[in-house]
Amino acid sequence: MEKNEITSLIVVDRKKSLSGLLTLNLLLKKGIE
């Protein structure tokens, strides 16, 4: 149970970081344009 909860939290964190990087890239592209 505990291990599953930790892995699920890690997956969520990875998804959040990925979406954050994508939004940062979009903002940087808009700034360059």
Backbone as numpy.savetxt, mean C-alpha at the origin, in Angstrom:
# Nx Ny Nz CAx CAy CAz Cx Cy Cz
-4.50 -19.55 14.93 -5.35 -18.34 14.93 -4.47 -17.08 14.93
-3.55 -17.00 15.88 -2.70 -15.80 16.00 -1.87 -15.60 14.72
-1.27 -16.68 14.21 -0.44 -16.56 13.01 -1.29 -16.05 11.84
-2.49 -16.58 11.69 -3.36 -16.15 10.59 -3.68 -14.66 10.71
-3.95 -14.21 11.92 -4.27 -12.79 12.13 -3.07 -11.92 11.73
-1.87 -12.34 12.12 -0.66 -11.56 11.82 -0.45 -11.51 10.31
-0.57 -12.66 9.64 -0.35 -12.69 8.18 -1.38 -11.82 7.48
-2.62 -11.85 7.94 -3.66 -11.02 7.32 -3.33 -9.54 7.50
-2.81 -9.18 8.67 -2.44 -7.78 8.92 -1.30 -7.38 7.98
-0.34 -8.29 7.78 0.80 -7.99 6.88 0.28 -7.78 5.47
-0.65 -8.62 5.03 -1.20 -8.49 3.67 -1.89 -7.14 3.53
-2.67 -6.74 4.53 -3.36 -5.45 4.49 -2.35 -4.32 4.41
-1.29 -4.41 5.23 -0.26 -3.37 5.22 0.38 -3.28 3.84
0.65 -4.44 3.22 1.26 -4.44 1.89 0.34 -3.77 0.89
-0.96 -4.10 0.96 -1.93 -3.49 0.03 -1.96 -1.98 0.23
-1.96 -1.55 1.49 -2.01 -0.11 1.78 -0.77 0.58 1.23
0.40 -0.03 1.45 1.65 0.58 0.97 1.64 0.64 -0.55
1.12 -0.41 -1.19 1.07 -0.43 -2.67 0.17 0.69 -3.18
-1.01 0.82 -2.60 -1.94 1.88 -3.03 -1.33 3.24 -2.75
-0.62 3.37 -1.62 0.03 4.63 -1.28 1.09 4.99 -2.32
1.88 3.99 -2.73 2.93 4.24 -3.74 2.28 4.65 -5.06
1.19 3.99 -5.43 0.50 4.32 -6.69 0.00 5.75 -6.66
-0.62 6.15 -5.55 -1.13 7.52 -5.44 0.02 8.51 -5.48
1.15 8.17 -4.84 2.32 9.06 -4.87 2.82 9.21 -6.30
2.88 8.11 -7.03 3.34 8.16 -8.43 2.41 9.05 -9.25
1.10 8.91 -9.04 0.13 9.73 -9.79 0.33 11.20 -9.46
0.52 11.52 -8.19 0.72 12.92 -7.78 2.01 13.46 -8.39
3.07 12.65 -8.39 4.34 13.09 -8.96 4.18 13.35 -10.46
3.50 12.44 -11.15 3.28 12.61 -12.60 2.50 13.89 -12.86
1.46 14.15 -12.08 0.65 15.37 -12.25 1.53 16.60 -12.00
2.39 16.52 -10.98 3.27 17.65 -10.66 4.24 17.92 -11.80
4.77 16.83 -12.40 5.73 17.00 -13.50 5.02 17.63 -14.71
3.82 17.17 -14.99 3.07 17.71 -16.13 2.71 19.16 -15.84
